[in-house]
Amino acid sequence: MKNIIAAVVLVFTVAFSTNAQNEMSKKDVKTIALEQTPGEFTKKQLTVTPGTYVFEIANKGVGHDVGFVLVKKGEDISKPENHIQTAYVTEVVATGKTQLSKPTVLEAGEYVYFCPMNPTATDNIILVQ
């Protein structure tokens, strides 16, 4: 009987601990919201602190699907292997819609973001300091 009670307590403890860690992890993830209009992002530069971010990309009247690409500044943006793939939106963003990326860790440095589907300039900067 003691073993059954101990097992039940252990299951509840593990479940509570896992849930608390998941909630804590969600709080540690911040959102960077960016809007695309025809041919450009409305924000050209932003500064954030190092951490984990989800990119929320909104398509504001572009008229066709858009996406999102993030690359460490100085890397060749034309090479997909240099793209930070977790920053890609999980689905293309239709006109009037918003999509999210996966959580992406940003370390100190500069990053370039753009959309080859829009297409936008490649001089949009995220400064992480």
PDB file of C-alpha atoms in Angstrom:
ATOM      1  CA  MET A   1       0.000   0.000   0.000  1.00  0.00           C
ATOM      2  CA  LYS A   2       2.861   2.349   0.849  1.00  0.00           C
ATOM      3  CA  ASN A   3       4.387   1.629  -2.563  1.00  0.00           C
ATOM      4  CA  ILE A   4       1.139   2.560  -4.324  1.00  0.00           C
ATOM      5  CA  ILE A   5       0.861   5.831  -2.400  1.00  0.00           C
ATOM      6  CA  ALA A   6       4.524   6.613  -3.095  1.00  0.00           C
ATOM      7  CA  ALA A   7       4.008   5.899  -6.806  1.00  0.00           C
ATOM      8  CA  VAL A   8       0.940   8.164  -6.973  1.00  0.00           C
ATOM      9  CA  VAL A   9       2.796  10.975  -5.193  1.00  0.00           C
ATOM     10  CA  LEU A  10       5.736  10.540  -7.563  1.00  0.00           C
ATOM     11  CA  VAL A  11       3.485  10.724 -10.641  1.00  0.00           C
ATOM     12  CA  PHE A  12       1.813  13.927  -9.394  1.00  0.00           C
ATOM     13  CA  THR A  13       5.180  15.449  -8.489  1.00  0.00           C
ATOM     14  CA  VAL A  14       6.645  14.711 -11.930  1.00  0.00           C
ATOM     15  CA  ALA A  15       3.515  15.987 -13.692  1.00  0.00           C
ATOM     16  CA  PHE A  16       3.471  19.211 -11.657  1.00  0.00           C
ATOM     17  CA  SER A  17       7.199  19.752 -12.138  1.00  0.00           C
ATOM     18  CA  THR A  18       6.993  19.215 -15.908  1.00  0.00           C
ATOM     19  CA  ASN A  19       4.013  21.559 -16.195  1.00  0.00           C
ATOM     20  CA  ALA A  20       5.798  24.225 -14.124  1.00  0.00           C
ATOM     21  CA  GLN A  21       8.905  23.928 -16.330  1.00  0.00           C
ATOM     22  CA  ASN A  22       6.813  24.223 -19.502  1.00  0.00           C
ATOM     23  CA  GLU A  23       5.058  27.319 -18.148  1.00  0.00           C
ATOM     24  CA  MET A  24       8.400  28.809 -17.127  1.00  0.00           C
ATOM     25  CA  SER A  25       9.835  28.089 -20.580  1.00  0.00           C
ATOM     26  CA  LYS A  26       6.886  29.820 -22.269  1.00  0.00           C
ATOM     27  CA  LYS A  27       7.466  32.913 -20.109  1.00  0.00           C
ATOM     28  CA  ASP A  28      11.135  32.980 -21.137  1.00  0.00           C
ATOM     29  CA  VAL A  29      10.207  33.178 -24.829  1.00  0.00           C
ATOM     30  CA  LYS A  30       9.561  36.706 -26.085  1.00  0.00           C
ATOM     31  CA  THR A  31       7.815  37.706 -29.300  1.00  0.00           C
ATOM     32  CA  ILE A  32       9.159  39.977 -32.026  1.00  0.00           C
ATOM     33  CA  ALA A  33       6.233  41.180 -34.149  1.00  0.00           C
ATOM     34  CA  LEU A  34       7.055  42.317 -37.677  1.00  0.00           C
ATOM     35  CA  GLU A  35       4.702  43.491 -40.416  1.00  0.00           C
ATOM     36  CA  GLN A  36       5.269  43.238 -44.142  1.00  0.00           C
ATOM     37  CA  THR A  37       3.672  45.606 -46.617  1.00  0.00           C
ATOM     38  CA  PRO A  38       4.291  45.492 -50.380  1.00  0.00           C
ATOM     39  CA  GLY A  39       8.072  45.368 -50.826  1.00  0.00           C
ATOM     40  CA  GLU A  40       9.109  46.127 -47.249  1.00  0.00           C
ATOM     41  CA  PHE A  41       8.999  45.492 -43.525  1.00  0.00           C
ATOM     42  CA  THR A  42       7.489  48.349 -41.536  1.00  0.00           C
ATOM     43  CA  LYS A  43      10.268  48.040 -38.921  1.00  0.00           C
ATOM     44  CA  LYS A  44      13.733  48.420 -40.426  1.00  0.00           C
ATOM     45  CA  GLN A  45      15.786  48.028 -37.265  1.00  0.00           C
ATOM     46  CA  LEU A  46      15.252  46.907 -33.701  1.00  0.00           C
ATOM     47  CA  THR A  47      17.383  46.244 -30.643  1.00  0.00           C
ATOM     48  CA  VAL A  48      16.729  43.372 -28.233  1.00  0.00           C
ATOM     49  CA  THR A  49      18.556  41.570 -25.460  1.00  0.00           C
ATOM     50  CA  PRO A  50      19.978  38.062 -25.891  1.00  0.00           C
ATOM     51  CA  GLY A  51      17.335  35.395 -25.386  1.00  0.00           C
ATOM     52  CA  THR A  52      14.782  33.165 -27.024  1.00  0.00           C
ATOM     53  CA  TYR A  53      12.293  34.748 -29.404  1.00  0.00           C
ATOM     54  CA  VAL A  54       9.370  33.766 -31.594  1.00  0.00           C
ATOM     55  CA  PHE A  55       8.905  35.848 -34.718  1.00  0.00           C
ATOM     56  CA  GLU A  56       5.321  36.865 -35.470  1.00  0.00           C
ATOM     57  CA  ILE A  57       5.095  37.879 -39.115  1.00  0.00           C
ATOM     58  CA  ALA A  58       2.026  39.734 -40.389  1.00  0.00           C
ATOM     59  CA  ASN A  59       1.138  40.147 -44.064  1.00  0.00           C
ATOM     60  CA  LYS A  60      -0.461  43.600 -44.375  1.00  0.00           C
ATOM     61  CA  GLY A  61      -1.803  43.859 -47.908  1.00  0.00           C
ATOM     62  CA  VAL A  62       1.110  42.380 -49.848  1.00  0.00           C
ATOM     63  CA  GLY A  63      -1.339  40.567 -52.135  1.00  0.00           C
ATOM     64  CA  HIS A  64       0.433  37.188 -52.052  1.00  0.00           C
ATOM     65  CA  ASP A  65       2.108  34.870 -49.558  1.00  0.00           C
ATOM     66  CA  VAL A  66       5.196  36.049 -47.684  1.00  0.00           C
ATOM     67  CA  GLY A  67       7.791  34.439 -45.444  1.00  0.00           C
ATOM     68  CA  PHE A  68      10.673  35.397 -43.180  1.00  0.00           C
ATOM     69  CA  VAL A  69      14.421  34.745 -43.301  1.00  0.00           C
ATOM     70  CA  LEU A  70      16.943  35.599 -40.569  1.00  0.00           C
ATOM     71  CA  VAL A  71      20.711  35.434 -41.097  1.00  0.00           C
ATOM     72  CA  LYS A  72      23.652  36.373 -38.895  1.00  0.00           C
ATOM     73  CA  LYS A  73      25.092  39.597 -40.373  1.00  0.00           C
ATOM     74  CA  GLY A  74      28.115  38.904 -42.538  1.00  0.00           C
ATOM     75  CA  GLU A  75      26.904  35.485 -43.692  1.00  0.00           C
ATOM     76  CA  ASP A  76      25.919  34.944 -47.331  1.00  0.00           C
ATOM     77  CA  ILE A  77      22.126  35.409 -47.299  1.00  0.00           C
ATOM     78  CA  SER A  78      21.728  33.603 -50.630  1.00  0.00           C
ATOM     79  CA  LYS A  79      22.790  30.296 -49.067  1.00  0.00           C
ATOM     80  CA  PRO A  80      19.969  28.529 -47.196  1.00  0.00           C
ATOM     81  CA  GLU A  81      22.510  26.797 -44.943  1.00  0.00           C
ATOM     82  CA  ASN A  82      23.251  30.243 -43.447  1.00  0.00           C
ATOM     83  CA  HIS A  83      19.584  30.910 -42.660  1.00  0.00           C
ATOM     84  CA  ILE A  84      18.517  30.459 -39.051  1.00  0.00           C
ATOM     85  CA  GLN A  85      15.874  27.897 -39.880  1.00  0.00           C
ATOM     86  CA  THR A  86      14.005  28.047 -36.567  1.00  0.00           C
ATOM     87  CA  ALA A  87      13.173  31.657 -37.463  1.00  0.00           C
ATOM     88  CA  TYR A  88      11.280  30.593 -40.605  1.00  0.00           C
ATOM     89  CA  VAL A  89       7.526  30.945 -40.167  1.00  0.00           C
ATOM     90  CA  THR A  90       5.900  27.549 -39.782  1.00  0.00           C
ATOM     91  CA  GLU A  91       3.600  28.312 -42.751  1.00  0.00           C
ATOM     92  CA  VAL A  92       3.723  30.936 -45.484  1.00  0.00           C
ATOM     93  CA  VAL A  93       1.795  34.030 -44.465  1.00  0.00           C
ATOM     94  CA  ALA A  94      -1.269  34.803 -46.590  1.00  0.00           C
ATOM     95  CA  THR A  95      -2.488  38.358 -47.077  1.00  0.00           C
ATOM     96  CA  GLY A  96      -4.218  39.578 -43.934  1.00  0.00           C
ATOM     97  CA  LYS A  97      -2.848  36.703 -41.844  1.00  0.00           C
ATOM     98  CA  THR A  98      -0.128  36.256 -39.225  1.00  0.00           C
ATOM     99  CA  GLN A  99       2.169  33.279 -38.664  1.00  0.00           C
ATOM    100  CA  LEU A 100       4.758  32.387 -36.041  1.00  0.00           C
ATOM    101  CA  SER A 101       8.254  30.944 -36.167  1.00  0.00           C
ATOM    102  CA  LYS A 102       9.613  28.347 -33.805  1.00  0.00           C
ATOM    103  CA  PRO A 103      11.475  29.612 -30.723  1.00  0.00           C
ATOM    104  CA  THR A 104      14.832  30.982 -31.867  1.00  0.00           C
ATOM    105  CA  VAL A 105      17.830  31.748 -29.661  1.00  0.00           C
ATOM    106  CA  LEU A 106      19.445  35.095 -30.438  1.00  0.00           C
ATOM    107  CA  GLU A 107      22.939  35.656 -29.088  1.00  0.00           C
ATOM    108  CA  ALA A 108      24.715  39.016 -28.967  1.00  0.00           C
ATOM    109  CA  GLY A 109      25.453  40.307 -32.446  1.00  0.00           C
ATOM    110  CA  GLU A 110      23.684  41.604 -35.540  1.00  0.00           C
ATOM    111  CA  TYR A 111      21.187  39.776 -37.702  1.00  0.00           C
ATOM    112  CA  VAL A 112      19.687  40.612 -41.087  1.00  0.00           C
ATOM    113  CA  TYR A 113      16.067  39.793 -41.899  1.00  0.00           C
ATOM    114  CA  PHE A 114      14.235  39.812 -45.199  1.00  0.00           C
ATOM    115  CA  CYS A 115      11.557  38.110 -47.261  1.00  0.00           C
ATOM    116  CA  PRO A 116      12.547  36.742 -50.675  1.00  0.00           C
ATOM    117  CA  MET A 117       8.876  36.155 -51.505  1.00  0.00           C
ATOM    118  CA  ASN A 118       7.816  39.814 -51.068  1.00  0.00           C
ATOM    119  CA  PRO A 119      10.719  40.735 -51.925  1.00  0.00           C
ATOM    120  CA  THR A 120      12.038  43.119 -49.277  1.00  0.00           C
ATOM    121  CA  ALA A 121      15.367  44.883 -48.803  1.00  0.00           C
ATOM    122  CA  THR A 122      18.090  42.881 -47.124  1.00  0.00           C
ATOM    123  CA  ASP A 123      19.247  45.703 -44.842  1.00  0.00           C
ATOM    124  CA  ASN A 124      16.698  45.205 -42.055  1.00  0.00           C
ATOM    125  CA  ILE A 125      18.671  44.696 -38.822  1.00  0.00           C
ATOM    126  CA  ILE A 126      18.117  43.135 -35.418  1.00  0.00           C
ATOM    127  CA  LEU A 127      20.823  44.226 -32.992  1.00  0.00           C
ATOM    128  CA  VAL A 128      21.149  41.901 -30.003  1.00  0.00           C
ATOM    129  CA  GLN A 129      23.047  43.434 -27.085  1.00  0.00           C
TER     130      GLN A 129
END
